XYZ file of C-alpha atoms in Angstrom:
527
model
C 7.505 13.150 31.866
C 4.252 14.696 30.696
C 2.799 13.579 27.429
C 1.077 15.716 24.834
C -2.229 14.382 23.708
C -1.938 13.582 19.975
C -4.442 15.414 17.878
C -7.394 13.617 16.336
C -7.789 16.115 13.537
C -6.170 16.016 10.158
C -2.867 17.881 10.393
C -1.530 17.835 6.859
C -2.304 20.794 4.579
C -4.736 19.647 1.796
C -3.037 18.989 -1.531
C -4.987 21.617 -3.350
C -3.535 24.446 -1.319
C -0.031 24.066 -2.629
C 1.480 24.754 0.751
C 4.091 22.739 2.537
C 2.754 19.999 4.769
C 3.023 20.616 8.507
C 4.410 18.073 10.876
C 3.115 17.181 14.308
C 5.136 15.668 17.131
C 4.007 12.372 18.622
C 3.704 11.688 22.372
C 6.900 11.085 24.295
C 8.075 7.782 25.626
C 7.206 5.708 28.629
C 9.888 3.399 30.062
C 11.474 1.291 27.303
C 11.642 -1.914 29.244
C 8.666 -1.799 31.577
C 6.307 -4.133 29.706
C 6.142 -7.679 28.592
C 6.150 -7.797 24.808
C 4.039 -10.894 24.415
C 0.505 -10.100 25.481
C -2.541 -12.146 26.368
C -5.680 -10.063 25.750
C -8.968 -11.302 27.247
C -12.415 -9.692 27.097
C -10.959 -6.583 25.525
C -10.933 -4.841 22.228
C -7.316 -5.188 20.981
C -7.734 -1.779 19.401
C -8.196 -0.201 22.788
C -5.263 -1.707 24.687
C -2.739 0.740 26.084
C -0.090 1.844 23.662
C 3.607 1.487 24.459
C 4.758 4.926 23.357
C 8.170 5.167 21.734
C 10.444 8.194 22.073
C 9.961 10.263 18.969
C 12.518 13.009 19.631
C 14.738 13.845 16.728
C 17.822 13.257 18.895
C 16.657 9.782 19.982
C 19.065 6.970 19.085
C 18.029 4.308 16.629
C 17.235 0.710 17.622
C 20.317 -1.574 17.308
C 18.600 -3.664 14.645
C 17.539 -0.721 12.467
C 19.071 -0.582 9.041
C 19.809 3.110 8.503
C 20.865 2.673 4.901
C 17.545 1.095 4.011
C 15.734 3.894 5.735
C 17.683 6.545 3.843
C 17.015 4.807 0.502
C 13.337 4.454 1.187
C 13.060 8.063 2.356
C 14.750 9.335 -0.774
C 12.277 7.388 -2.900
C 9.296 8.637 -0.928
C 10.391 12.278 -1.095
C 11.005 12.144 -4.830
C 7.698 10.468 -5.751
C 5.409 12.300 -3.327
C 7.236 15.532 -3.997
C 6.426 15.143 -7.731
C 2.731 14.788 -6.937
C 2.793 17.685 -4.379
C 4.232 20.079 -6.975
C 1.363 19.548 -9.429
C -1.226 21.971 -7.965
C 1.150 24.880 -7.176
C 2.702 24.645 -10.671
C -0.668 24.544 -12.408
C -1.823 27.520 -10.304
C 1.165 29.462 -11.510
C 0.459 28.502 -15.092
C -3.231 29.376 -14.831
C -2.357 32.842 -13.475
C -0.285 33.783 -16.528
C -2.335 32.279 -19.353
C -3.028 35.589 -21.070
C 0.530 36.936 -20.960
C 2.713 37.160 -24.112
C 4.635 34.027 -25.123
C 2.571 32.052 -22.643
C 2.552 28.767 -24.560
C 6.345 28.459 -24.703
C 6.741 29.574 -21.067
C 4.089 27.136 -19.730
C 5.731 24.179 -21.534
C 9.143 25.056 -20.183
C 7.752 25.614 -16.688
C 6.053 22.225 -16.644
C 9.258 20.574 -17.892
C 11.405 22.299 -15.251
C 9.094 21.848 -12.211
C 7.166 18.707 -13.040
C 9.300 16.880 -15.620
C 6.112 16.568 -17.687
C 5.258 17.611 -21.231
C 2.039 19.570 -21.451
C -0.220 18.724 -24.373
C 0.252 21.362 -27.030
C -3.376 21.320 -28.197
C -4.484 22.354 -24.670
C -2.425 25.570 -24.891
C -2.902 26.489 -28.554
C -6.184 28.469 -28.418
C -6.005 30.175 -25.065
C -6.699 33.527 -26.649
C -10.188 32.190 -27.481
C -11.046 30.421 -24.273
C -9.689 29.765 -20.778
C -7.415 26.846 -20.106
C -9.153 23.590 -19.116
C -7.287 23.222 -15.830
C -9.169 20.072 -14.899
C -7.874 18.332 -18.001
C -4.361 19.674 -17.376
C -4.500 18.443 -13.789
C -5.548 14.923 -14.853
C -2.921 14.865 -17.639
C -0.065 15.884 -15.299
C -1.200 13.455 -12.611
C -1.228 10.588 -15.102
C 2.169 11.578 -16.517
C 3.613 11.767 -13.015
C 2.240 8.308 -12.271
C 3.704 6.988 -15.517
C 7.154 8.329 -14.637
C 6.945 6.825 -11.125
C 5.888 3.442 -12.569
C 8.649 3.458 -15.168
C 11.291 4.172 -12.536
C 10.068 1.351 -10.372
C 10.157 -1.309 -13.118
C 13.265 -0.065 -15.009
C 15.567 1.310 -12.290
C 14.526 -0.814 -9.297
C 14.812 2.112 -6.798
C 13.727 -0.072 -3.870
C 16.316 -2.787 -4.679
C 13.625 -5.437 -5.256
C 15.705 -7.718 -7.458
C 18.857 -7.594 -5.326
C 17.040 -9.137 -2.351
C 14.524 -11.397 -4.023
C 16.582 -14.582 -4.252
C 17.873 -14.403 -0.677
C 14.335 -14.020 0.618
C 13.122 -16.951 -1.535
C 15.825 -19.095 0.016
C 14.899 -17.890 3.494
C 11.223 -18.659 2.941
C 12.070 -22.208 1.840
C 14.286 -22.683 4.884
C 11.290 -21.593 7.043
C 9.130 -24.185 5.278
C 7.144 -21.986 2.916
C 7.333 -22.197 -0.892
C 5.082 -19.183 -1.513
C 3.925 -16.142 0.442
C 0.816 -14.199 -0.577
C -0.129 -11.032 1.395
C -3.531 -9.374 1.399
C -3.596 -5.869 2.963
C -6.675 -3.645 3.020
C -7.016 -1.474 -0.089
C -6.865 1.607 2.106
C -4.124 3.873 0.822
C -2.540 3.985 4.260
C -1.467 0.336 3.711
C -0.152 0.717 0.149
C 3.485 0.594 1.481
C 2.914 -2.567 3.510
C 5.281 -4.802 1.545
C 8.323 -2.615 0.888
C 8.148 -0.376 3.971
C 6.172 -1.900 6.861
C 7.294 -5.524 6.250
C 10.473 -4.731 4.254
C 9.843 -7.642 1.830
C 10.778 -7.808 -1.879
C 7.794 -7.572 -4.193
C 7.431 -10.463 -6.563
C 8.514 -12.961 -3.907
C 5.898 -11.833 -1.357
C 2.951 -11.275 -3.676
C 0.338 -8.689 -2.798
C -3.366 -8.515 -3.673
C -5.312 -5.746 -1.902
C -8.989 -5.858 -0.972
C -11.297 -3.558 1.008
C -11.141 -4.672 4.615
C -8.565 -7.330 3.545
C -11.572 -9.539 2.701
C -9.986 -11.302 -0.285
C -11.868 -13.327 -2.860
C -11.810 -16.972 -1.727
C -12.250 -18.465 -5.213
C -9.528 -16.246 -6.637
C -7.193 -17.226 -3.757
C -7.865 -20.903 -4.360
C -7.061 -20.443 -8.040
C -3.784 -18.733 -7.201
C -2.916 -21.491 -4.798
C -3.637 -24.094 -7.508
C -1.427 -22.230 -9.986
C 1.484 -22.275 -7.523
C 1.065 -25.934 -6.764
C 0.805 -26.758 -10.501
C 4.091 -24.935 -11.020
C 5.708 -27.076 -8.360
C 4.259 -30.246 -9.834
C 5.047 -29.516 -13.509
C 8.161 -27.404 -13.292
C 9.599 -27.883 -9.780
C 9.308 -24.121 -9.117
C 10.200 -23.004 -6.540
C 10.631 -26.599 -5.278
C 9.299 -30.017 -6.026
C 5.705 -30.860 -5.201
C 6.658 -33.486 -2.657
C 8.881 -31.093 -0.642
C 7.641 -30.622 2.939
C 6.805 -26.911 2.530
C 3.595 -24.982 2.671
C 1.805 -22.110 0.954
C 1.631 -19.130 3.320
C -1.401 -16.790 3.212
C -1.030 -13.537 5.153
C -3.818 -11.063 5.970
C -3.021 -7.456 7.074
C -5.898 -5.725 8.771
C -5.368 -2.202 10.181
C -6.324 0.074 13.071
C -5.505 3.512 14.390
C -3.923 3.950 17.826
C -4.509 7.723 17.749
C -8.159 7.731 16.695
C -9.384 4.107 16.841
C -13.078 4.934 16.617
C -12.909 7.085 13.458
C -9.686 6.346 11.562
C -9.640 2.529 11.656
C -10.734 0.353 8.757
C -13.830 1.886 7.137
C -14.922 -1.501 5.797
C -15.363 -2.667 9.388
C -16.724 0.501 10.893
C -13.339 1.410 12.479
C -13.796 -1.545 14.812
C -10.403 -3.159 15.384
C -11.794 -6.384 16.750
C -14.161 -6.768 13.773
C -11.329 -6.113 11.338
C -9.175 -8.815 12.992
C -12.054 -11.266 13.161
C -12.885 -10.733 9.485
C -9.277 -11.398 8.529
C -9.173 -14.572 10.497
C -12.493 -15.734 9.063
C -11.159 -15.221 5.492
C -8.017 -17.179 6.305
C -10.027 -20.072 7.766
C -12.442 -20.069 4.857
C -9.561 -20.170 2.382
C -8.029 -23.124 4.200
C -11.357 -24.994 4.293
C -11.876 -24.276 0.581
C -8.543 -25.907 -0.319
C -9.281 -28.845 2.004
C -12.736 -29.449 0.621
C -11.546 -29.090 -3.003
C -8.119 -30.739 -3.003
C -7.935 -32.626 0.285
C -4.573 -31.109 1.153
C -5.185 -28.377 3.668
C -1.975 -29.219 5.430
C -0.189 -27.299 2.707
C -1.828 -24.031 3.823
C -0.201 -21.921 6.508
C -1.863 -18.741 7.832
C -0.634 -15.565 9.458
C -2.769 -12.639 10.714
C -1.090 -9.277 11.159
C -2.439 -5.915 12.317
C -0.871 -2.643 11.242
C -1.231 0.658 13.152
C -1.642 3.186 10.359
C -0.413 6.034 12.600
C 2.995 4.508 13.479
C 3.384 1.426 11.165
C 4.052 -0.827 14.151
C 2.896 -4.439 13.699
C 0.678 -6.585 15.800
C 1.532 -10.198 14.850
C -0.975 -12.806 15.999
C 0.534 -16.028 17.205
C -0.368 -19.335 15.681
C -0.756 -22.644 17.451
C 1.024 -25.780 16.292
C -1.724 -26.505 13.720
C -1.254 -23.083 12.134
C -4.486 -21.467 13.359
C -4.215 -17.767 14.231
C -5.385 -16.548 17.662
C -7.062 -13.195 18.005
C -6.199 -12.811 21.665
C -2.462 -13.716 21.548
C -0.242 -11.372 19.672
C 3.128 -9.667 19.757
C 3.136 -5.925 19.621
C 6.368 -4.861 17.843
C 6.139 -1.454 19.461
C 6.572 -3.095 22.794
C 9.340 -5.313 21.471
C 11.051 -2.068 20.382
C 10.895 -0.695 23.895
C 12.115 -3.957 25.452
C 15.158 -4.267 23.149
C 16.095 -0.639 22.306
C 18.956 -0.494 24.855
C 20.406 -3.922 24.077
C 23.104 -4.770 21.600
C 22.038 -6.347 18.286
C 22.772 -9.920 19.337
C 20.954 -9.651 22.643
C 18.010 -7.997 20.956
C 17.663 -10.860 18.491
C 17.910 -13.406 21.297
C 15.158 -11.738 23.247
C 12.911 -11.540 20.168
C 13.265 -15.277 19.566
C 12.671 -16.034 23.281
C 9.511 -14.009 23.274
C 8.156 -15.777 20.182
C 9.058 -19.225 21.481
C 7.319 -18.489 24.768
C 4.107 -17.979 22.715
C 1.848 -17.202 25.649
C 1.566 -17.247 29.377
C -1.070 -19.958 29.523
C 1.186 -22.756 28.310
C -0.584 -23.452 25.014
C 1.428 -24.508 21.988
C 3.001 -21.772 19.948
C 4.086 -21.372 16.288
C 6.155 -24.056 14.689
C 9.881 -23.419 14.268
C 9.750 -22.216 10.656
C 6.945 -19.737 11.437
C 8.892 -18.540 14.464
C 11.834 -17.695 12.278
C 9.617 -15.808 9.830
C 7.883 -13.891 12.597
C 11.322 -12.983 14.025
C 12.317 -11.660 10.577
C 9.151 -9.586 10.256
C 9.649 -8.119 13.722
C 13.240 -7.122 12.953
C 12.162 -5.583 9.668
C 9.395 -3.638 11.347
C 11.813 -2.245 13.919
C 13.473 -0.361 11.087
C 10.132 0.964 9.914
C 9.247 2.175 13.427
C 12.508 4.119 13.396
C 11.684 5.344 9.936
C 8.456 6.889 11.255
C 10.236 8.209 14.386
C 13.032 9.824 12.377
C 11.069 11.333 9.523
C 7.522 11.739 10.858
C 8.160 12.558 14.552
C 6.788 9.172 15.597
C 3.349 9.377 14.053
C 2.173 10.270 10.564
C 0.539 13.693 10.404
C -2.027 12.512 7.826
C -4.196 10.406 10.079
C -6.861 10.056 7.380
C -7.015 9.668 3.584
C -4.728 11.789 1.419
C -4.501 9.615 -1.739
C -3.634 11.185 -5.094
C -5.423 8.846 -7.520
C -7.583 5.744 -7.639
C -6.210 2.481 -8.991
C -8.716 0.071 -10.546
C -8.265 -3.485 -11.810
C -5.241 -5.585 -10.989
C -2.971 -4.692 -8.071
C -0.340 -2.039 -8.808
C 3.029 -3.559 -7.947
C 4.809 -0.227 -8.317
C 2.702 1.632 -5.814
C 4.709 1.171 -2.612
C 4.015 4.453 -0.852
C 1.619 5.199 1.976
C -1.489 7.259 1.111
C -0.630 7.547 -2.551
C -3.381 5.437 -4.055
C -6.799 4.140 -3.122
C -7.028 0.765 -4.772
C -10.219 -1.042 -5.945
C -9.521 -4.571 -7.191
C -12.046 -5.802 -9.673
C -12.555 -8.172 -12.559
C -15.967 -6.642 -13.319
C -17.452 -3.321 -12.141
C -20.393 -5.225 -10.591
C -18.027 -7.219 -8.393
C -15.947 -4.217 -7.379
C -18.633 -1.469 -7.343
C -18.810 -1.261 -3.551
C -15.037 -0.812 -3.242
C -14.968 1.822 -6.009
C -17.893 3.684 -4.486
C -15.830 4.082 -1.288
C -12.955 5.480 -3.313
C -15.163 7.879 -5.162
C -16.670 9.090 -1.868
C -13.149 9.727 -0.504
C -12.163 11.688 -3.645
C -15.352 13.700 -3.682
C -14.002 15.244 -0.484
C -10.310 15.308 -1.452
C -10.683 16.605 -5.039
C -14.178 17.344 -6.293
C -15.071 19.603 -3.345
C -12.216 21.784 -4.472
C -12.904 21.716 -8.198
C -10.326 19.055 -9.061
C -11.187 15.911 -11.111
C -10.799 12.369 -9.862
C -7.910 10.625 -11.666
C -8.465 6.897 -12.143
C -5.741 4.553 -13.448
C -6.990 1.265 -14.817
C -4.602 -1.674 -14.892
C -4.970 -5.168 -16.281
C -2.172 -7.729 -16.528
C -1.797 -10.215 -19.360
C 0.520 -13.083 -20.164
C 2.515 -12.103 -23.205
C 2.980 -15.702 -24.396
C -0.786 -16.173 -24.701
C -2.117 -15.198 -28.133
C -4.476 -12.196 -28.007
C -3.961 -11.628 -24.317
C -2.780 -8.041 -24.684
C -5.780 -7.119 -26.876
C -8.192 -8.643 -24.355
C -6.523 -6.681 -21.539
C -7.022 -3.421 -23.519
C -10.676 -4.352 -24.145
C -11.140 -4.846 -20.412
C -9.736 -1.361 -19.808
C -12.167 0.122 -22.315
C -15.172 -1.685 -20.870
C -14.338 -0.714 -17.234
C -13.757 2.894 -18.256
C -17.110 3.076 -20.022
C -18.868 1.419 -17.065
C -17.218 3.840 -14.623
C -18.371 6.866 -16.618
C -21.897 5.535 -16.665
C -21.888 4.791 -12.958
C -20.833 8.333 -12.078
C -22.298 10.499 -14.855
C -22.473 13.607 -12.688
C -18.657 13.571 -12.475
C -17.842 12.378 -16.018
C -20.024 14.902 -17.756
C -18.517 17.851 -15.840
C -14.901 16.826 -16.499
C -14.509 15.735 -12.898
C -13.508 12.148 -13.638
C -10.725 11.054 -15.973
C -9.224 7.625 -16.703
C -5.875 6.344 -17.911
C -5.743 2.808 -19.311
C -2.626 0.740 -18.699
C -1.678 -2.898 -19.296
C 1.306 -4.935 -18.105
C 2.922 -8.101 -19.402
C 3.217 -10.254 -16.326
C 5.348 -12.890 -18.123
C 8.448 -10.680 -18.312
C 10.189 -7.786 -16.570
C 9.326 -4.435 -18.060
C 7.332 -1.248 -17.571
C 3.585 -0.716 -17.998
C 2.098 0.320 -21.327
C -0.353 3.201 -21.570
C -2.957 2.240 -24.138
C -5.700 4.893 -23.940
C -7.834 6.996 -21.634
C -10.351 9.787 -21.457
C -7.874 12.457 -22.432
C -6.823 13.100 -26.036
C -3.181 13.262 -24.880
C -3.475 9.602 -23.796
C -5.352 8.307 -26.805
C -8.818 9.388 -25.760
C -11.428 11.409 -27.578
C -10.764 15.031 -28.454
């Protein structure tokens, strides 16, 4: 069978055109069972190894371990949320074209309600006979309102069934020997769906904190570890401090199988090997920090995972018995897919466990039993995601590069679980996060500013509701960051090409975010 060469160019229509996105078809399959799934890579860049291509035809059967119901539910959520953002520009174009027609104000408000489920600010429409509509402000307003609706649905309606699966996964983690799981993906928008889609894990149990290049803050990670251990010691949550379990830290770096030299991780120069090495170095540094500070490094377990942003297939690096990740020994879930696609479910699971237990061809020790069980779970989950991309995206995502809709700044956005929806810049202070935010602004200068659209920035800071004054301090942090951002990019702010929405969230209880201000009058900002 001849294979089409996948395109290296961007294939999705830009968001400002208002046209339907086009789809491209991925390369066809090689033999499903021709390769060993556990690979030993020596003297090679793991980003350049040959790719086990998976049949992407629409008529192809699903893997026996794929959960079709989960895929349908996740697809419905993705279409609803991304569809809401995709309708913004076409609807606003239609509104702009009719702004001088009779009864325009009433019509525009009804049109926005019907097509966007958003209320347009009345003051923006009131004086159109004197001056043209400020479409930049309307674009920012509608984007923020669409985000607020998406966030509210996530926290109030649980569309991804987070709560229904949380306890069973907590129990499974404890059975595997882990009392906590903290995942750090890169802040690249193409990894924003890592938890709920790629890994299929419930948020809240597997906690996420994104950083550029997955290079997380060591001191912050140690503090989070200490908080978890204090909870075990003082409250017995999730188990007692003397239970033989460990804290699991996971790093997700990423690469591109279709265009590895240009569409890999920007923080590491699209060098897959460098991205993996940096992730491993952070994990090792975190472990040493805990050992040097608390003399209990044995409570830290590590896992290094690569994600192909074109197909969502995982590359899980194998650990030795001491828990140290190995860059040159990994399981490619795409190859596992091919090796098990024609087996029944039971035989497929057996083969997966056999491959993990084998660890490597050189006879070195492999992961401990609990880690093996967790890796098997992640592999099985990822098989469903591979079929998700095969079924709905023809095997590879058409948007090989950045297509984010807004920038998130501050604390991680739990409700953002969709690929290429948000570029995230974690920061406590602008000085600490300036480099990450600069990357996001550079991306959005191309995506938005080059086409006359403003850059929407949502600020988020969490607070503990039981702590006196915590909410007020979170709001003050939003205000300070917004002011600092406007000063850092005055060319954008002064021309109406940068707008902010301030949000806070009470982390001590279940509930939606609270919008507390912003650069727009419709969100509590200045007129």
